[in-house]
CSV table of C-alpha atoms in Angstrom, one decimal:
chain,number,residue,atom,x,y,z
A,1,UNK,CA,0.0,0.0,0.0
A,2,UNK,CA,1.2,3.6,-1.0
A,3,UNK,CA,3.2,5.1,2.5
A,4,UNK,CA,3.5,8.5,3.5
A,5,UNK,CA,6.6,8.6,6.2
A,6,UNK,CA,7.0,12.0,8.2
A,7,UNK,CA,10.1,12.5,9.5
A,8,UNK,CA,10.9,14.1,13.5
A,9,UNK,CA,13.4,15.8,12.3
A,10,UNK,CA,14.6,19.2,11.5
A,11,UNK,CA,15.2,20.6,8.3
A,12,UNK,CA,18.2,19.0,6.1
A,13,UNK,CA,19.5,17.1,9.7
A,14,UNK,CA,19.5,13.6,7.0
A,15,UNK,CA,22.6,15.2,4.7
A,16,UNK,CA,24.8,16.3,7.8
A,17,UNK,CA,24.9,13.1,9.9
A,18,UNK,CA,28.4,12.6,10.5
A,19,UNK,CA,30.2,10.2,11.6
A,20,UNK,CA,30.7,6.6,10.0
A,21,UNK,CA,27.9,3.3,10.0
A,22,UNK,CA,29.3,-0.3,9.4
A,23,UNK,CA,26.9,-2.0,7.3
A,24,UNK,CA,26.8,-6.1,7.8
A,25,UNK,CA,25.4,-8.5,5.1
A,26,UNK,CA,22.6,-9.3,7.4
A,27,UNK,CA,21.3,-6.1,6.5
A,28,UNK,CA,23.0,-5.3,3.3
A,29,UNK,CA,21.2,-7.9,1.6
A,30,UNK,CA,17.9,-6.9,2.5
A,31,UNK,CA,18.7,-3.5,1.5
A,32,UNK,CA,19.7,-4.9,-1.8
A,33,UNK,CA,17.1,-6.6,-2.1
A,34,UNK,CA,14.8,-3.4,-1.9
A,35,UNK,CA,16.5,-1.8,-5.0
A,36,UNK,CA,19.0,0.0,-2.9
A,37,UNK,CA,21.9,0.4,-5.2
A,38,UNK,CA,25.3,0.9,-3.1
A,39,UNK,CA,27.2,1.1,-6.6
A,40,UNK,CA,26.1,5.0,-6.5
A,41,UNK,CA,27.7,6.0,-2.8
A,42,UNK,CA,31.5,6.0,-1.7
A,43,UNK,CA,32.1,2.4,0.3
A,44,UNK,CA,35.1,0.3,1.9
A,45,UNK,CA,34.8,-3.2,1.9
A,46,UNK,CA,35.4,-4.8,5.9
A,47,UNK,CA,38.7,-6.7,6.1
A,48,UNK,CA,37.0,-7.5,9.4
A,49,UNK,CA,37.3,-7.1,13.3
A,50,UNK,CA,41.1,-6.6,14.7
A,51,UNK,CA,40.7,-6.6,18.7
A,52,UNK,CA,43.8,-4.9,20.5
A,53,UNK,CA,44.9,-4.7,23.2
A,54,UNK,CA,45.9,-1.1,24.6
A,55,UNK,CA,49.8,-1.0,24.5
A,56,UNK,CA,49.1,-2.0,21.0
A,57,UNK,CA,49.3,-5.9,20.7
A,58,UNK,CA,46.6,-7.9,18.4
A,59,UNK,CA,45.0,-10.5,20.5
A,60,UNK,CA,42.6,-11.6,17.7
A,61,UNK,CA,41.3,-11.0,14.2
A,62,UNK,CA,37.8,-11.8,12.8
A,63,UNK,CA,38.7,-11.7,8.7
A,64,UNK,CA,35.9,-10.5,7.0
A,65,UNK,CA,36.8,-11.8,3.0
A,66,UNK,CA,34.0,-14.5,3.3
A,67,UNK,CA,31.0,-12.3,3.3
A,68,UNK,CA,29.7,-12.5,-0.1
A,69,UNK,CA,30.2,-16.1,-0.1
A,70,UNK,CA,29.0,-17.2,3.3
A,71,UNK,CA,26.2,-14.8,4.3
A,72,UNK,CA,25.5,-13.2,0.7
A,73,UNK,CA,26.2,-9.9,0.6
A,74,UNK,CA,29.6,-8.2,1.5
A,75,UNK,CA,30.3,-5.8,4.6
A,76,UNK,CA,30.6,-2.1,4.3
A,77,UNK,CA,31.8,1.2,6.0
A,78,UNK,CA,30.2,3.8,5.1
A,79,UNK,CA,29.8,7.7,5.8
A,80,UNK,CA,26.3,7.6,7.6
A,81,UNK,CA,25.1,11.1,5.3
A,82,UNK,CA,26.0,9.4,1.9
A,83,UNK,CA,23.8,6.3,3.6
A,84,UNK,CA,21.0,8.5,4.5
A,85,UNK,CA,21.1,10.3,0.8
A,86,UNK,CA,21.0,7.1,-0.9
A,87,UNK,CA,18.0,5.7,0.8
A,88,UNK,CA,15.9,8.7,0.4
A,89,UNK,CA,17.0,8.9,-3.2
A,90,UNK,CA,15.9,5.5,-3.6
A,91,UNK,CA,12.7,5.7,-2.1
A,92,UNK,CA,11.7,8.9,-3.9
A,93,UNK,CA,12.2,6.9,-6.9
A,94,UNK,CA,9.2,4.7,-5.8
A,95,UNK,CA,5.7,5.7,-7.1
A,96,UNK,CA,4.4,3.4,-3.8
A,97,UNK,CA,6.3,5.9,-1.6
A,98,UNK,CA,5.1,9.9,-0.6
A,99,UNK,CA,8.3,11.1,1.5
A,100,UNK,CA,8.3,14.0,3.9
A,101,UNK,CA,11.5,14.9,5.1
A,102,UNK,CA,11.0,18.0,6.4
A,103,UNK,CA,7.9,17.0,9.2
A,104,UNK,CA,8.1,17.2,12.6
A,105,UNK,CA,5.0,15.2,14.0
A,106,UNK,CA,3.0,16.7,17.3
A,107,UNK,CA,1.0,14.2,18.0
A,108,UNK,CA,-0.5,10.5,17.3
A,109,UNK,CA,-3.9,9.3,17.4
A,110,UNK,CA,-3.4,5.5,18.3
A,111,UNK,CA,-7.0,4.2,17.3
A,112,UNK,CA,-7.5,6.0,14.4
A,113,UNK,CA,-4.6,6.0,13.8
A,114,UNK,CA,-3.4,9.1,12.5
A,115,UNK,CA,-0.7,11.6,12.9
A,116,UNK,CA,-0.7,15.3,13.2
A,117,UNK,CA,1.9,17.0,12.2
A,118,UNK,CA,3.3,20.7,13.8
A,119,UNK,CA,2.1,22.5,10.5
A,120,UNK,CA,-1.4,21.4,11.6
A,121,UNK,CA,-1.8,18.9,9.1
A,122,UNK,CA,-3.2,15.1,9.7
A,123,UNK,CA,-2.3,12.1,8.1
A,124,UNK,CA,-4.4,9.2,8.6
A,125,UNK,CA,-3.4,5.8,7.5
A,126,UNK,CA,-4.0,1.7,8.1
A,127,UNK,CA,-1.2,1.7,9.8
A,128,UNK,CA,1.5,4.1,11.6
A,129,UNK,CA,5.3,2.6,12.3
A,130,UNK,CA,6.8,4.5,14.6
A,131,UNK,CA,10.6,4.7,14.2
A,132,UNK,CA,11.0,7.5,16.3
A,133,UNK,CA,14.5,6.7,18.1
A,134,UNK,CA,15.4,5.9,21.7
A,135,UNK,CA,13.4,8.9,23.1
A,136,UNK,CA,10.2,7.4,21.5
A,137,UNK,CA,6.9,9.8,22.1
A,138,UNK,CA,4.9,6.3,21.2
A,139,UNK,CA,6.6,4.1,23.5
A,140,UNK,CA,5.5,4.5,27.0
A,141,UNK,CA,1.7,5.3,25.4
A,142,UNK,CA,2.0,1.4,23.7
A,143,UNK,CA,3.4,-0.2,26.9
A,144,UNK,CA,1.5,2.0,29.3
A,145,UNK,CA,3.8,3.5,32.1
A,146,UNK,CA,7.1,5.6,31.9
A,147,UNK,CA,9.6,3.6,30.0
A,148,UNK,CA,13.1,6.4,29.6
A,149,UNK,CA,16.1,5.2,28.3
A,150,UNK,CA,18.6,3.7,31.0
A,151,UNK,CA,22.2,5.2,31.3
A,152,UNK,CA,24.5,2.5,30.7
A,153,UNK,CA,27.9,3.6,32.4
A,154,UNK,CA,29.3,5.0,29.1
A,155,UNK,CA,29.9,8.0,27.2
A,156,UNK,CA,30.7,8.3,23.5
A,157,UNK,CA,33.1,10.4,21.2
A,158,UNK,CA,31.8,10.6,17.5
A,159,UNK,CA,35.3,11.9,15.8
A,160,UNK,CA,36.1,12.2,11.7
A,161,UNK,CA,39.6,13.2,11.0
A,162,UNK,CA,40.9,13.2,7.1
A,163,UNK,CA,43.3,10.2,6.5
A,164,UNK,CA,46.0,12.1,4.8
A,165,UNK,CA,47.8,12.8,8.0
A,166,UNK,CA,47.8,9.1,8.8
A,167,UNK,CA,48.9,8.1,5.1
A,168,UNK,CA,52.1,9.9,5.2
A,169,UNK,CA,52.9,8.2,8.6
A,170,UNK,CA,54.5,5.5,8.3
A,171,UNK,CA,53.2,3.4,11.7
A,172,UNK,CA,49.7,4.8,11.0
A,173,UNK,CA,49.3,4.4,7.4
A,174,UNK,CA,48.2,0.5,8.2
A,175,UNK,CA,45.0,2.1,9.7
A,176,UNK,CA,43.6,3.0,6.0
A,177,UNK,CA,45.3,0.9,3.9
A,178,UNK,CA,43.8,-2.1,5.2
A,179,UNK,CA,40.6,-1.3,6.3
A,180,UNK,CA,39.8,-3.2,9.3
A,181,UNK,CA,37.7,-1.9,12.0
A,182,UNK,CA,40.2,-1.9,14.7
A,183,UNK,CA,39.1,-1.5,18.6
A,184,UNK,CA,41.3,-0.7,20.9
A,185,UNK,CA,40.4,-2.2,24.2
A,186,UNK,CA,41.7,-0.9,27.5
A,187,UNK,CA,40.9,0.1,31.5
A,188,UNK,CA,37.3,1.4,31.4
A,189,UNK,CA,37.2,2.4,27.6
A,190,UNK,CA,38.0,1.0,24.5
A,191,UNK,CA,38.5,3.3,21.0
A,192,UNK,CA,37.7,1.9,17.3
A,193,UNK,CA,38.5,3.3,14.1
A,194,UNK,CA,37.8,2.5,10.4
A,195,UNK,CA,38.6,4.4,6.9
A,196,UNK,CA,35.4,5.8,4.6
A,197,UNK,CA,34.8,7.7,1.4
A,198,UNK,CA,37.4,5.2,-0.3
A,199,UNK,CA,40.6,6.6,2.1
A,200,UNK,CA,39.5,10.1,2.4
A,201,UNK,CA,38.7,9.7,6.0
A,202,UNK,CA,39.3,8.3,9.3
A,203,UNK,CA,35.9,7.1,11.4
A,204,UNK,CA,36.8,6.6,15.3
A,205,UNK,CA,34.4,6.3,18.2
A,206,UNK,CA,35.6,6.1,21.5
A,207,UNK,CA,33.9,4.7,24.3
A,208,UNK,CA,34.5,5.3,28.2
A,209,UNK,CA,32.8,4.9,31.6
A,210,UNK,CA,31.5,8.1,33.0
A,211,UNK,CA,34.2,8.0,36.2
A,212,UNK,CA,37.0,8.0,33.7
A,213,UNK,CA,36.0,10.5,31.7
A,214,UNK,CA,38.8,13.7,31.3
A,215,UNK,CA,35.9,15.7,30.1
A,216,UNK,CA,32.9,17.7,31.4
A,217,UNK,CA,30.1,15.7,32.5
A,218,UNK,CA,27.0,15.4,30.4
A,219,UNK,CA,23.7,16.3,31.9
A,220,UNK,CA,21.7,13.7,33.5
A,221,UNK,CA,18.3,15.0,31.7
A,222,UNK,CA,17.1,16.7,28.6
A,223,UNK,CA,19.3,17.1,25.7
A,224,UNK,CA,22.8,14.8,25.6
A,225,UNK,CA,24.5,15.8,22.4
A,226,UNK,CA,27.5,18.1,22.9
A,227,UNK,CA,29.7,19.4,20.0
A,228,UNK,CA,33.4,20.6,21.4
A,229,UNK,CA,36.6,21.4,19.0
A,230,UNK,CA,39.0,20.7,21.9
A,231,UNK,CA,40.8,17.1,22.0
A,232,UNK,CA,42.4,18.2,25.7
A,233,UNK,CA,40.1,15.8,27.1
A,234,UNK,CA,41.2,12.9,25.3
A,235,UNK,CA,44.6,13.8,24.9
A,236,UNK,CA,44.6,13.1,29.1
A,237,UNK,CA,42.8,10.2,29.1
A,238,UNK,CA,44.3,8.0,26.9
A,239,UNK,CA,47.8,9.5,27.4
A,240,UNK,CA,49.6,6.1,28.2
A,241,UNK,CA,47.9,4.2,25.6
A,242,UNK,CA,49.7,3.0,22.4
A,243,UNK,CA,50.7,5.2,19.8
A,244,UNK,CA,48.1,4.6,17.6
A,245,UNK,CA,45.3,5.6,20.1
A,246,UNK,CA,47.4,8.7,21.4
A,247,UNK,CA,48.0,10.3,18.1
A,248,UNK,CA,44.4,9.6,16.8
A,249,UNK,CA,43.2,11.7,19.9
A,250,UNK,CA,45.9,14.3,19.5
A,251,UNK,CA,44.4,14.6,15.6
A,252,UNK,CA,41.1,15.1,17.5
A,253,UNK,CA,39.4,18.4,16.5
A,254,UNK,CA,35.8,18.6,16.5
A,255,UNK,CA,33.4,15.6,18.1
A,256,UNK,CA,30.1,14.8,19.3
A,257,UNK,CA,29.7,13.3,22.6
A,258,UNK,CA,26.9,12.0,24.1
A,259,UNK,CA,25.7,8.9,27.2
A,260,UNK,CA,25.3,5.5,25.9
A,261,UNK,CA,21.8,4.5,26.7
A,262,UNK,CA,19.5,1.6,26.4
A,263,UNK,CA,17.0,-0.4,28.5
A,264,UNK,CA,15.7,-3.7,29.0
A,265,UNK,CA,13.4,-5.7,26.4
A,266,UNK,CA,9.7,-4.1,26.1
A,267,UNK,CA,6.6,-5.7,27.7
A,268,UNK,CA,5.2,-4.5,23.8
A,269,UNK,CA,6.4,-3.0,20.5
A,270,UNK,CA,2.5,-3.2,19.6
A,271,UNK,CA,-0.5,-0.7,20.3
A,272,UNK,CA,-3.5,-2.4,21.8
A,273,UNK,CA,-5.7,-1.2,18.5
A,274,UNK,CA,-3.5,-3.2,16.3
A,275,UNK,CA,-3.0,-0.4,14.2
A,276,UNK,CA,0.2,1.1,15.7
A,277,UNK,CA,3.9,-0.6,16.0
A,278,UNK,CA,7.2,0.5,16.7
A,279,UNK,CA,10.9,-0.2,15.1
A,280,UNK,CA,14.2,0.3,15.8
A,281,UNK,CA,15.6,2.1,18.1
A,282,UNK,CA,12.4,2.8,19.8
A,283,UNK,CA,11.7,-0.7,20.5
A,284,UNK,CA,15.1,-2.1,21.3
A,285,UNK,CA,17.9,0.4,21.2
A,286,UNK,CA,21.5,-1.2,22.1
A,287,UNK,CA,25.0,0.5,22.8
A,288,UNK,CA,27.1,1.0,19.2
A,289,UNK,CA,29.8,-2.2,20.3
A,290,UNK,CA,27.7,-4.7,18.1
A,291,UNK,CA,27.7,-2.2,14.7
A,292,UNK,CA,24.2,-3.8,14.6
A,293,UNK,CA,21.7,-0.9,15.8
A,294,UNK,CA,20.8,-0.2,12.2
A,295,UNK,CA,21.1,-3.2,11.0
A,296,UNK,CA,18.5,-4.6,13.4
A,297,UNK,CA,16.3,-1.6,12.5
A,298,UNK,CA,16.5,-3.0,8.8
A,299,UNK,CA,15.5,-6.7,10.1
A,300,UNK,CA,12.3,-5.2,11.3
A,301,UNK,CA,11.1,-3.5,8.6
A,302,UNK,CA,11.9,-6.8,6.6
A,303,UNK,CA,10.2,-8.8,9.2
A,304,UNK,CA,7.1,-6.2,9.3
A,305,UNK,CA,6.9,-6.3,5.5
A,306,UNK,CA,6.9,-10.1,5.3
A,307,UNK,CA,4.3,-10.3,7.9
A,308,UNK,CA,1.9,-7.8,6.2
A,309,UNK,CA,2.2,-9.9,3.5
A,310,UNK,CA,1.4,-13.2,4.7
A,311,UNK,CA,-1.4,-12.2,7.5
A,312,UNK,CA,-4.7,-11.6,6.0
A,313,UNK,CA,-5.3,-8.7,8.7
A,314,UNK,CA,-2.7,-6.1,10.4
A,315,UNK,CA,-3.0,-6.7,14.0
A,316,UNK,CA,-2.5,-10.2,13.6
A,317,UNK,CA,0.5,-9.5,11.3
A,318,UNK,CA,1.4,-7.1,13.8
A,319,UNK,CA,1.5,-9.7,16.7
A,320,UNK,CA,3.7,-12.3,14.4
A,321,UNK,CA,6.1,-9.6,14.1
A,322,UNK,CA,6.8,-9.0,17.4
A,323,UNK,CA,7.1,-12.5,18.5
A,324,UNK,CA,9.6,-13.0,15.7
A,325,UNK,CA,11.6,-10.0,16.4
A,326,UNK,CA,11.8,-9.5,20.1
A,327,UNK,CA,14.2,-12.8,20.5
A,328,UNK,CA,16.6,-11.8,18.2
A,329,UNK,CA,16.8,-7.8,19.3
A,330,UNK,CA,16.9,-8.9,22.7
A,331,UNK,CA,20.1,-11.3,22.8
A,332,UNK,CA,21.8,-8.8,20.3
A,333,UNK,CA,21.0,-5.9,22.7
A,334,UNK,CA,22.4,-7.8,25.4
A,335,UNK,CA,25.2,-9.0,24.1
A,336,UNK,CA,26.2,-5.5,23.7
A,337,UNK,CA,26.3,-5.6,27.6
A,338,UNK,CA,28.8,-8.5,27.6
A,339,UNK,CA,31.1,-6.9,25.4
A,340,UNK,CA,31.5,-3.7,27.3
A,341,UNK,CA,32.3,-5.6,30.4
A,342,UNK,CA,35.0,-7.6,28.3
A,343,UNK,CA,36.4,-5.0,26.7
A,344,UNK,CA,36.9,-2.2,29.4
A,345,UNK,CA,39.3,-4.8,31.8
A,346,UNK,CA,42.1,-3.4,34.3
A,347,UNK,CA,45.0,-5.4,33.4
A,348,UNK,CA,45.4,-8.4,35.7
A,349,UNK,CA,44.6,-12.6,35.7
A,350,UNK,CA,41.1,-11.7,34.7
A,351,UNK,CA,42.5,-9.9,31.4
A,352,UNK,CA,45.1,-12.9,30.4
A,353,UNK,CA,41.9,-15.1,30.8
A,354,UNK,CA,40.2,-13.0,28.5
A,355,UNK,CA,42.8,-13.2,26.0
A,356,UNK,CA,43.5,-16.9,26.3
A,357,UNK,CA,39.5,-17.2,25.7
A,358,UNK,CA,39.5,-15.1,22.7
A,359,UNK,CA,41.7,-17.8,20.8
A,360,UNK,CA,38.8,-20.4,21.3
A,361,UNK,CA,36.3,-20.8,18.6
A,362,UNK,CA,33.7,-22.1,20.9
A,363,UNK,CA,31.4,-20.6,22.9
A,364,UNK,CA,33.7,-19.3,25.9
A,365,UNK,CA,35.1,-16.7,23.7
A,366,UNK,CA,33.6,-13.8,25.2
A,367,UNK,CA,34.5,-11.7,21.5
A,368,UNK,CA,31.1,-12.1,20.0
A,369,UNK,CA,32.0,-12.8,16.6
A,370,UNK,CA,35.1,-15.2,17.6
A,371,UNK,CA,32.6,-17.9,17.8
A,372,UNK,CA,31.8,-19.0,14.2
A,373,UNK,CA,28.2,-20.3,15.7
A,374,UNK,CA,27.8,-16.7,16.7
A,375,UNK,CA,28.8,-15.0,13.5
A,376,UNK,CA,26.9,-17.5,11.5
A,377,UNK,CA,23.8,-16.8,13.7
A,378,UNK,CA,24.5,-12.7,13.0
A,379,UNK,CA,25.2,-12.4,9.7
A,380,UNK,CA,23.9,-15.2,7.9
A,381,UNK,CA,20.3,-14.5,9.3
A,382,UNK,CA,17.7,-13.1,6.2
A,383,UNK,CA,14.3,-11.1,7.6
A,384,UNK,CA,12.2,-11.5,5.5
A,385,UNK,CA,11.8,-15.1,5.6
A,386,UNK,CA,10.2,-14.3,9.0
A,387,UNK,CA,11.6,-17.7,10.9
A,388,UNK,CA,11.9,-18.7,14.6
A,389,UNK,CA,15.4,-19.7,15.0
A,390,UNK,CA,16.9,-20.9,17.7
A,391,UNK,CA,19.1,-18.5,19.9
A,392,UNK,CA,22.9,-19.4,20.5
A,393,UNK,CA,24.3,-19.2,24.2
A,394,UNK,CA,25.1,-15.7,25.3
A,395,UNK,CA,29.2,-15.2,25.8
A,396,UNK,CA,29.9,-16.0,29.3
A,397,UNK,CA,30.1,-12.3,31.9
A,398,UNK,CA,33.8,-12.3,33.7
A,399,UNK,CA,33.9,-13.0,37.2
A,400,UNK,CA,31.8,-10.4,39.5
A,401,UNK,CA,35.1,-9.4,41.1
A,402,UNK,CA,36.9,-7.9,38.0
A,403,UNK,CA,33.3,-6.6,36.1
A,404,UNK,CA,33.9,-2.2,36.0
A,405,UNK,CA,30.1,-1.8,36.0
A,406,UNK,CA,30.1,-4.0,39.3
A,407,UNK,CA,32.0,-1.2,40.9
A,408,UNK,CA,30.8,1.4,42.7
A,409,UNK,CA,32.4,4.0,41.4
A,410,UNK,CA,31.0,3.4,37.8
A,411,UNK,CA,27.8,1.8,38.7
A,412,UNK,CA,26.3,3.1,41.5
A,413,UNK,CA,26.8,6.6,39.9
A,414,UNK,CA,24.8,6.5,37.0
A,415,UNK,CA,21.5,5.2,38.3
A,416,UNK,CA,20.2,8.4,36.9
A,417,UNK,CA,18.1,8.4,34.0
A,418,UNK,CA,18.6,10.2,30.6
């Protein structure tokens, strides 16, 4: 049926995202599938994941050059505005498809359902998907009490630096020349970094418990994006790290940094008129350590699709969505909890465990994607075929004695909601 999206957003926000977005066949392939044609936007092809440790030693690598082969489709970094502009391009081709990128909605009529929209407009449909982000209006109306995003302990850099600097240096050059995504992993943080626009640029994100932080703090409430151009803070924190990490930070000029939120799985993703459903983030957001947030968000709308499709009425299509999605989001959410515990160890016994367990390809390796049975599960996975499958056994927590979000001084601290 013909759709008529309206973006929350403000004017032209969709061609100034910065910042880069790993795209993983599980998701790729769908989008193909679509008519998405990623021959028309700058790419890099994954080597894979390169784990190290943070004086600069590789304790495992997760090659990437079966994609295609295995799962289907290969895996991509890309710039996350040259992602946006291709799929509104794409779905402004479509005759089936009425976009409105400049909306901001005020309102939502559940039963109806309809939308109305701040110009005083009101859209009215069969049915409204509401992809509206972590800070969901339609969330705690669907579920029925207060639902607001949970601080998780972390807080995130978003940095871009050009990759010319790096190419002309002869220990950093490696970085962009062979394009894994690299993380870092050290005391209470961890950093990654991967090229886009075909060398151009250097993508990092760094990650780091609030207590740990060099930097201001962020506010507890209200708005949690913050734009600074000065790299002192990270310069000081990761000061005796490796090379790598220390001259990526002093390259540092301007970032975005904002908490790391989520919260556990929803009691419903469905509105009790059947007409109503959310997606994505506002159903199961997750911490960025999987690369799988948007790639999740492209499961449901395959899942929704195929559902619509095969039910002969939407609230029961509805329903067979939810049941076949909330599984899946949930353990990949909470895996994203594993890793953060794994990857922000003090040095120690605990840590040369780690390491000896990341060697295994079995089920103790608490690297998600060093268990083939894992990576299989995650990438091999296709929507819209809208099957039960059966979940594989979360990696193992460390001990309670050497977890940092155990501690009191990380996680007693940040009870506080966003």
């Amino acid at each position: 049926m013909p759709m008529e999206p309206a973006v929350k957003s403000p004017r032209g926000w969709y061609f100034k995202v910065g910042a880069g977005i790993r795209i993983p066949p599980n998701s790729l392939k769908l989008s193909n599938s679509w008519g998405v044609d990623f021959s028309n936007v700058s790419k890099i092809p994954s080597m894979g994941n390169r784990f190290v440790d943070w004086k600069g030693n590789v304790l495992l690598s997760v090659p990437y050059n079966d994609m295609r082969s295995r799962y289907g489709a290969p895996y991509y970094f890309l710039h996350r505005a040259d992602l946006v502009k291709l799929l509104a391009k794409t779905a402004q081709r479509s005759p089936k498809i009425e976009l409105r990128m400049d909306c901001r909605v005020a309102g939502y009529d559940l039963d109806a359902p309809s939308v109305s929209l701040a110009n005083g407009e009101m859209l009215t449909a069969d049915l409204i998907v509401c992809a509206d982000g972590i800070k969901s209006a339609v969330r705690d109306r669907i579920n029925g009490r207060p639902l607001p995003p949970q601080d998780t302990g972390d807080v995130a850099y978003r940095i871009l630096v050009p990759a010319k600097p790096l190419l002309v240096d002869p220990d950093m050059a490696h970085l962009v020349q062979n394009p894994w995504a690299v993380h870092w992993m050290g005391p209470e943080g961890h950093a990654v970094g991967y090229p886009l626009r075909d060398g151009e640029l250097y993508n990092i994100i760094i990650d780091v418990t609030h207590s740990s932080d060099r930097g201001e703090p962020l506010p507890d409430e209200g708005h949690v994006w913050k734009s600074a151009r000065s790299n002192s803070e990270l310069v000081e924190r990761f000061k005796d790290w490796c090379p790598e990490v220390q001259k990526l930070c002093a390259m540092t000029g301007q970032y975005l940094k904002w908490k790391l939120a989520d919260f556990d799985s929803l009691d419903h993703w469905v509105g009790e008129s059947g007409k109503v459903c959310l997606l994505g983030d506002g159903c199961h957001p997750m911490m960025p350590y999987m690369a799988q947030g948007a790639a999740q968000a492209t499961e449901d709308a395959a899942a929704l699709a195929a559902a619509l499709r095969r039910s002969s009425n939407i609230p029961g299509a509805l329903q067979t969505y939810e049941r076949v999605r909330k599984p899946r989001t949930t353990y990949v959410a909470r895996n994203t909890r594993v890793l953060q515990e794994w990857l922000h160890l003090y040095d120690g016994p605990y840590r040369d465990e780690r390491d000896r367990m990341m060697a295994q390809d079995d089920e103790t390796n608490p690297i998600f994607w060093g268990w083939s049975k894992r990576k299989d599960w995650l990438f091999g996975y296709d929507a819209s075929k809208l099957e039960e499958e059966e979940i594989p056994t979360l990696p193992p927590m460390p001990p309670d004695e050497a977890r940092v979000y155990l501690d009191k001084r990380v996680h007693l601290r940040n009870e506080s909601r966003l």
